[in-house]
Short mmCIF file of C-alpha atoms in Angstrom, two decimals:
data_model
loop_
_atom_site.label_atom_id
_atom_site.label_comp_id
_atom_site.label_asym_id
_atom_site.label_seq_id
_atom_site.Cartn_x
_atom_site.Cartn_y
_atom_site.Cartn_z
CA MET B 23 -11.08 45.74 -71.14
CA LYS B 24 -9.43 47.46 -74.15
CA TYR B 25 -6.30 48.06 -72.04
CA ILE B 26 -6.19 44.39 -70.97
CA LEU B 27 -6.57 43.14 -74.56
CA ASN B 28 -3.75 45.44 -75.72
CA ARG B 29 -1.52 44.14 -72.96
CA ILE B 30 -2.24 40.53 -73.91
CA ILE B 31 -1.42 41.20 -77.57
CA ARG B 32 1.78 43.16 -76.88
CA MET B 33 3.10 41.10 -73.97
CA ASP B 34 6.67 39.81 -74.05
CA TYR B 35 5.81 36.17 -73.39
CA ASN B 36 9.44 35.05 -73.12
CA ASN B 37 10.00 37.52 -70.29
CA PHE B 38 6.62 36.65 -68.77
CA PHE B 39 7.53 32.98 -68.36
CA ALA B 40 11.05 33.89 -67.22
CA ILE B 41 9.48 35.99 -64.43
CA ILE B 42 7.27 33.05 -63.42
CA LYS B 43 10.41 30.90 -63.04
CA LYS B 44 12.03 33.56 -60.85
CA ILE B 45 8.96 33.83 -58.62
CA LYS B 46 8.71 30.04 -58.39
CA LYS B 47 12.30 29.83 -57.17
CA THR B 48 11.81 32.59 -54.58
CA SER B 49 8.32 31.77 -53.34
CA LYS B 50 8.34 27.96 -53.57
CA LYS B 51 4.87 28.17 -55.15
CA SER B 52 4.06 26.07 -58.20
CA GLY B 53 4.38 27.56 -61.68
CA ILE B 54 0.72 26.78 -62.42
CA TYR B 55 -0.42 28.63 -59.29
CA ILE B 56 1.74 31.65 -60.13
CA PHE B 57 0.50 31.73 -63.74
CA PHE B 58 -3.17 31.79 -62.77
CA ASP B 59 -2.59 34.20 -59.87
CA ILE B 60 -0.87 36.66 -62.24
CA VAL B 61 -3.83 36.40 -64.63
CA PHE B 62 -6.34 36.86 -61.78
CA THR B 63 -4.40 39.80 -60.32
CA GLY B 64 -4.21 41.42 -63.74
CA LEU B 65 -7.93 41.07 -64.43
CA ARG B 66 -9.11 42.13 -60.98
CA PHE B 67 -6.54 44.75 -59.98
CA LYS B 68 -5.10 45.84 -63.39
CA ALA B 69 -1.60 44.76 -62.40
CA GLY B 70 1.02 43.83 -64.97
CA TYR B 71 3.25 40.82 -64.43
CA MET B 72 6.18 43.11 -63.57
CA ASP B 73 4.01 44.75 -60.88
CA TYR B 74 3.26 41.26 -59.58
CA TYR B 75 6.98 40.40 -59.51
CA LEU B 76 8.55 43.63 -58.24
CA LEU B 77 5.88 44.36 -55.63
CA LYS B 78 5.86 40.70 -54.54
CA MET B 79 2.10 40.46 -54.96
CA TYR B 80 2.43 36.68 -54.70
CA GLU B 81 2.89 37.29 -50.96
CA MET B 82 -0.31 39.38 -50.65
CA ASN B 83 -3.95 38.66 -50.08
CA ASN B 84 -6.60 40.39 -52.20
CA LYS B 85 -7.19 43.20 -49.70
CA GLU B 86 -3.48 44.05 -49.72
CA LYS B 87 -3.28 43.86 -53.52
CA SER B 88 -6.14 46.35 -53.84
CA THR B 89 -4.12 49.05 -52.06
CA TYR B 90 -1.32 49.12 -54.66
CA LEU B 91 -1.02 51.51 -57.56
CA VAL B 92 -0.22 49.21 -60.48
CA ARG B 93 0.34 49.73 -64.18
CA GLY B 94 -3.29 49.74 -65.31
CA LYS B 95 -4.40 52.12 -62.57
CA ASN B 96 -1.35 54.31 -63.15
CA ASN B 97 -2.23 54.66 -66.84
CA GLU B 98 -5.81 55.48 -65.85
CA LEU B 99 -4.57 58.23 -63.52
CA VAL B 100 -2.32 59.72 -66.20
CA ASN B 101 -5.18 59.77 -68.71
CA LYS B 102 -7.59 61.37 -66.26
CA LEU B 103 -5.33 63.95 -64.64
CA ASN B 104 -2.75 64.90 -67.29
CA LYS B 105 -3.88 66.63 -70.47
CA LYS B 106 -2.34 64.70 -73.35
CA ALA B 107 -1.66 67.83 -75.40
CA ASP B 108 0.47 69.28 -72.56
CA ILE B 109 2.50 66.23 -71.52
CA HIS B 110 5.30 67.37 -73.86
CA ILE B 111 6.05 70.19 -71.38
CA LEU B 112 7.45 67.67 -68.92
CA ASN B 113 8.56 65.00 -71.38
CA ASN B 114 11.00 67.47 -72.93
CA LYS B 115 13.58 68.44 -70.34
CA ILE B 116 14.41 71.71 -72.09
CA GLU B 117 10.78 72.83 -71.88
CA THR B 118 10.71 71.67 -68.25
CA ASN B 119 13.82 73.69 -67.40
CA LYS B 120 12.42 76.81 -69.05
CA LEU B 121 9.17 76.56 -67.11
CA PHE B 122 10.75 75.77 -63.73
CA ASN B 123 14.00 77.71 -64.15
CA LYS B 124 13.46 79.41 -60.77
CA TYR B 125 13.64 76.04 -59.01
CA LEU B 126 16.69 74.62 -60.80
CA LYS B 127 19.10 76.98 -59.00
CA ARG B 128 21.96 76.04 -61.31
CA ASP B 129 23.36 77.10 -64.66
CA TRP B 130 22.12 75.29 -67.77
CA SER B 131 21.86 75.63 -71.54
CA TYR B 132 20.87 73.66 -74.63
CA ILE B 133 21.72 73.09 -78.26
CA GLY B 134 20.12 76.00 -80.10
CA ASP B 135 20.60 78.45 -77.24
CA PRO B 136 22.58 81.42 -78.64
CA HIS B 137 24.45 81.60 -75.31
CA ILE B 138 25.55 77.97 -75.08
CA ASP B 139 29.17 78.94 -75.87
CA LEU B 140 29.25 80.95 -72.65
CA PHE B 141 28.11 77.91 -70.67
CA LEU B 142 30.74 75.65 -72.26
CA LYS B 143 33.53 78.15 -71.54
CA LYS B 144 32.37 78.73 -67.97
CA HIS B 145 32.08 75.08 -66.92
CA SER B 146 35.02 72.68 -67.29
CA ARG B 147 32.89 69.75 -66.12
CA PHE B 148 29.13 69.36 -66.50
CA ILE B 149 26.21 66.98 -67.09
CA ALA B 150 24.93 66.41 -70.66
CA LYS B 151 21.71 64.54 -71.36
CA PRO B 152 19.14 63.90 -74.09
CA SER B 153 16.19 66.22 -73.55
CA ASP B 154 13.84 63.32 -74.31
CA GLY B 155 15.75 60.68 -72.33
CA GLN B 156 14.35 58.43 -69.61
CA CYS B 157 15.60 56.28 -66.72
CA GLY B 158 19.00 57.99 -66.65
CA LYS B 159 19.97 56.53 -70.02
CA GLY B 160 22.30 58.47 -72.29
CA ILE B 161 23.51 60.85 -69.59
CA GLU B 162 27.21 61.73 -69.60
CA ILE B 163 29.59 63.75 -67.49
CA ILE B 164 31.55 65.94 -69.90
CA GLU B 165 35.05 67.32 -69.29
CA THR B 166 35.85 70.13 -71.70
CA LYS B 167 39.63 69.50 -71.54
CA LYS B 168 39.08 66.31 -73.54
CA PHE B 169 38.00 68.33 -76.58
CA LYS B 170 40.24 70.40 -78.86
CA SER B 171 37.78 73.27 -79.13
CA THR B 172 34.30 74.47 -78.25
CA LYS B 173 33.30 73.66 -81.82
CA ALA B 174 34.48 70.05 -81.42
CA LEU B 175 32.59 69.75 -78.13
CA LEU B 176 29.40 71.09 -79.71
CA GLU B 177 29.71 68.58 -82.54
CA TYR B 178 30.10 65.76 -80.03
CA LEU B 179 26.99 66.88 -78.13
CA LYS B 180 24.94 67.12 -81.34
CA ASN B 181 26.11 63.76 -82.70
CA ASN B 182 25.25 62.00 -79.44
CA ASN B 183 21.84 63.61 -78.93
CA LEU B 184 23.11 65.41 -75.81
CA ASP B 185 21.11 68.56 -76.38
CA LEU B 186 20.76 69.66 -72.74
CA VAL B 187 23.71 70.66 -70.55
CA GLU B 188 23.56 71.46 -66.85
CA GLU B 189 25.90 72.54 -64.11
CA LEU B 190 26.79 69.69 -61.77
CA ILE B 191 24.73 69.57 -58.58
CA LYS B 192 26.54 69.57 -55.25
CA GLN B 193 24.45 67.46 -52.91
CA HIS B 194 24.01 67.90 -49.16
CA LYS B 195 26.89 66.37 -47.15
CA GLU B 196 24.52 64.15 -45.12
CA ILE B 197 23.14 62.56 -48.30
CA ALA B 198 26.64 62.24 -49.76
CA LYS B 199 27.56 60.15 -46.71
CA ILE B 200 25.16 57.47 -47.93
CA ASN B 201 26.54 57.48 -51.48
CA ASN B 202 28.75 59.97 -53.27
CA SER B 203 29.08 58.23 -56.65
CA SER B 204 25.92 59.96 -57.84
CA VAL B 205 23.50 62.70 -56.89
CA ASN B 206 20.90 60.78 -54.89
CA THR B 207 17.46 62.18 -55.59
CA ILE B 208 14.12 62.11 -53.84
CA ARG B 209 11.12 61.06 -55.99
CA ILE B 210 7.92 62.60 -54.64
CA VAL B 211 4.65 61.88 -56.44
CA SER B 212 1.91 64.48 -56.11
CA ILE B 213 -1.68 64.96 -57.18
CA TYR B 214 -3.07 68.46 -57.42
CA ASN B 215 -6.78 68.70 -56.62
CA TYR B 216 -7.37 72.25 -55.35
CA LYS B 217 -4.38 71.62 -53.12
CA THR B 218 -1.28 69.46 -53.37
CA PHE B 219 -1.44 65.89 -52.06
CA TYR B 220 1.78 63.90 -51.60
CA ILE B 221 0.84 60.31 -52.35
CA GLY B 222 4.20 58.55 -52.33
CA ALA B 223 7.92 59.13 -52.02
CA CYS B 224 11.20 57.29 -52.17
CA MET B 225 14.90 58.00 -51.98
CA ARG B 226 16.83 56.88 -55.04
CA ILE B 227 20.39 55.91 -54.22
CA GLY B 228 23.24 55.21 -56.61
CA ASN B 229 25.32 52.05 -56.33
CA GLY B 230 28.60 52.80 -58.06
CA ASN B 231 27.16 54.45 -61.17
CA PHE B 232 27.01 58.25 -61.52
CA VAL B 233 23.22 58.09 -61.90
CA ASP B 234 20.84 56.87 -59.20
CA ASN B 235 18.05 55.56 -61.43
CA PHE B 236 16.40 52.26 -60.47
CA GLU B 237 16.54 51.09 -64.09
CA SER B 238 20.27 51.85 -64.27
CA GLY B 239 21.46 49.79 -61.31
CA GLY B 240 20.42 52.11 -58.49
CA MET B 241 18.30 51.28 -55.48
CA THR B 242 15.23 52.77 -53.85
CA ALA B 243 14.08 53.16 -50.25
CA LYS B 244 10.57 54.08 -49.15
CA VAL B 245 10.09 57.55 -47.66
CA ASP B 246 7.27 58.97 -45.56
CA PRO B 247 5.88 61.52 -48.09
CA GLU B 248 4.80 63.95 -45.35
CA LYS B 249 7.77 63.73 -42.97
CA GLY B 250 10.75 62.89 -45.19
CA ILE B 251 11.99 59.98 -43.08
CA VAL B 252 13.31 56.86 -44.83
CA LEU B 253 11.05 54.03 -43.70
CA SER B 254 12.84 51.01 -45.14
CA PRO B 255 16.13 49.50 -46.20
CA ALA B 256 16.91 49.98 -49.90
CA ILE B 257 16.08 47.48 -52.63
CA ASP B 258 17.36 47.17 -56.19
CA LYS B 259 15.50 45.87 -59.24
CA VAL B 260 16.93 42.38 -58.79
CA GLY B 261 15.45 42.25 -55.28
CA ASN B 262 18.64 42.65 -53.23
CA ILE B 263 18.00 44.28 -49.85
CA TYR B 264 20.48 46.84 -48.44
CA TYR B 265 20.22 47.83 -44.78
CA ASN B 266 23.51 49.67 -45.19
CA HIS B 267 24.93 51.04 -48.42
CA PRO B 268 27.31 48.39 -49.86
CA LYS B 269 30.06 50.97 -50.55
CA THR B 270 29.87 53.38 -47.62
CA LYS B 271 28.27 51.04 -45.03
CA THR B 272 26.01 53.94 -44.00
CA LYS B 273 22.64 52.92 -42.55
CA ILE B 274 19.72 53.77 -44.84
CA GLU B 275 16.54 53.14 -42.85
CA GLY B 276 15.67 55.99 -40.47
CA PHE B 277 17.58 58.66 -42.42
CA LYS B 278 15.96 62.09 -42.14
CA ILE B 279 16.07 64.01 -45.44
CA PRO B 280 17.37 67.56 -44.91
CA PHE B 281 15.23 70.55 -45.98
CA TYR B 282 12.17 68.33 -46.41
CA GLU B 283 9.62 70.95 -45.36
CA GLU B 284 11.15 73.33 -47.91
CA THR B 285 10.98 70.54 -50.51
CA LEU B 286 7.23 70.07 -50.06
CA LYS B 287 6.69 73.83 -50.21
CA MET B 288 8.62 74.00 -53.48
CA ILE B 289 6.58 71.16 -55.01
CA ALA B 290 3.33 72.83 -53.91
CA GLU B 291 4.40 75.97 -55.79
CA MET B 292 5.36 74.03 -58.92
CA THR B 293 2.10 72.04 -59.07
CA LYS B 294 0.18 75.30 -59.50
CA MET B 295 2.29 76.20 -62.55
CA VAL B 296 1.05 73.21 -64.57
CA PRO B 297 -2.71 73.03 -63.80
CA THR B 298 -3.36 70.69 -66.73
CA LEU B 299 -0.73 68.22 -65.45
CA ARG B 300 -2.06 67.26 -62.03
CA TYR B 301 -0.27 63.95 -61.50
CA VAL B 302 3.52 64.34 -61.47
CA GLY B 303 6.59 62.56 -60.13
CA TRP B 304 9.13 65.19 -59.00
CA ASP B 305 12.82 64.31 -58.79
CA ILE B 306 14.43 66.55 -56.21
CA SER B 307 18.04 66.91 -55.12
CA ILE B 308 18.97 68.33 -51.73
CA THR B 309 21.93 70.73 -51.83
CA PRO B 310 23.69 72.47 -48.91
CA LYS B 311 21.37 75.43 -49.52
CA GLY B 312 18.11 73.51 -49.98
CA PRO B 313 16.08 71.57 -52.55
CA VAL B 314 16.46 71.91 -56.32
CA LEU B 315 14.43 70.40 -59.14
CA VAL B 316 16.18 67.75 -61.22
CA GLU B 317 13.30 66.52 -63.41
CA ALA B 318 9.50 66.33 -63.51
CA ASN B 319 7.74 63.22 -64.81
CA PRO B 320 4.16 63.27 -66.17
CA LEU B 321 4.19 59.44 -66.26
CA PRO B 322 5.28 58.64 -62.69
CA GLY B 323 6.56 55.12 -62.16
CA SER B 324 4.06 53.12 -60.13
CA GLN B 325 6.60 50.78 -58.56
CA ILE B 326 9.60 52.61 -57.08
CA THR B 327 7.66 54.40 -54.31
CA GLN B 328 5.92 51.17 -53.24
CA MET B 329 8.70 48.60 -53.30
CA PRO B 330 8.25 45.97 -50.56
CA TYR B 331 10.75 45.51 -47.77
CA PRO B 332 11.25 42.92 -45.00
CA ASN B 333 8.60 43.09 -42.25
CA GLY B 334 7.04 46.15 -43.90
CA LYS B 335 3.32 46.77 -44.00
CA LYS B 336 1.82 45.50 -47.25
CA GLU B 337 -0.01 48.67 -48.21
CA GLY B 338 0.41 50.73 -51.37
CA CYS B 339 -0.51 54.32 -52.11
CA MET B 340 -4.07 53.80 -53.44
CA PRO B 341 -5.66 54.96 -50.14
CA LYS B 342 -3.79 58.28 -50.44
CA ILE B 343 -4.78 58.59 -54.12
CA ASN B 344 -8.45 57.97 -53.35
CA GLU B 345 -8.25 60.58 -50.59
CA ALA B 346 -6.67 63.11 -52.96
CA LEU B 347 -9.28 62.55 -55.67
CA ASN B 348 -12.19 62.22 -53.20
CA TYR B 349 -13.39 59.11 -55.03
CA LYS B 350 -12.20 55.52 -55.48
CA ILE B 351 -10.62 54.34 -58.71
#
């Protein structure tokens, strides 16, 4: 109840009513019906209005709604499974890289590292990002030739909060065929409860930008978390459906992710290294030599692995979560 009251107080009501108008236009349902159904769905299933909109809960019955991991339940999972005092380990990308260095399989450095000059001299082109950034925001591709000196480059990085630098990832040629404007990552959400459970997965695909993030114009396609097969066409945040990538025309549904067995093995190893952070969203890139870790998220997004698609089964990942925990939340 405390969570619901906080949401009511802090809600962006302008956006709330704008979302109702969008749903009304798409669903042909009345605004009054949508308003009260959002309220009902929030109270009964702990869903936010963006859950209701993005997951198309206005097309679901109550049984179907109950299977979806929504904002309220996601927050409950984070609070139960991730120790608050340790979340900084994964929220700070420098700390994450130090802990999982073995699984990065690429060169990297950071502002404050006494050896960062060696990195900057070795790599003429690299990724720079804020260590506390989210949703792909603030990330830049840096070309050293554009700077007069290493000192000038360091000043630029410091002034723009780009305190983490990483070697560019070369992705697997089969994934590059779908989209080569960005490194297209696999988001796999796991729960560790004496063993690793894979509760949801999606393939994040860029759409012209050099990042693949859903919040930055990318798209997402549902993936079988055990088999690594793309189960759906891709969808972006606006709701556009892509059976084929708009740039490359490559078919998305049915794609088999290379090195998927090795990917799950790698995640199983990493989950044991953070026993106080049991609920994590892992962003993985597949290279010609196998999987590498891109980022680890202690606040996994509840929407991108469950996005609806045409003729798809209306079932979220709550059954898998309940199985992993051995109780129903």
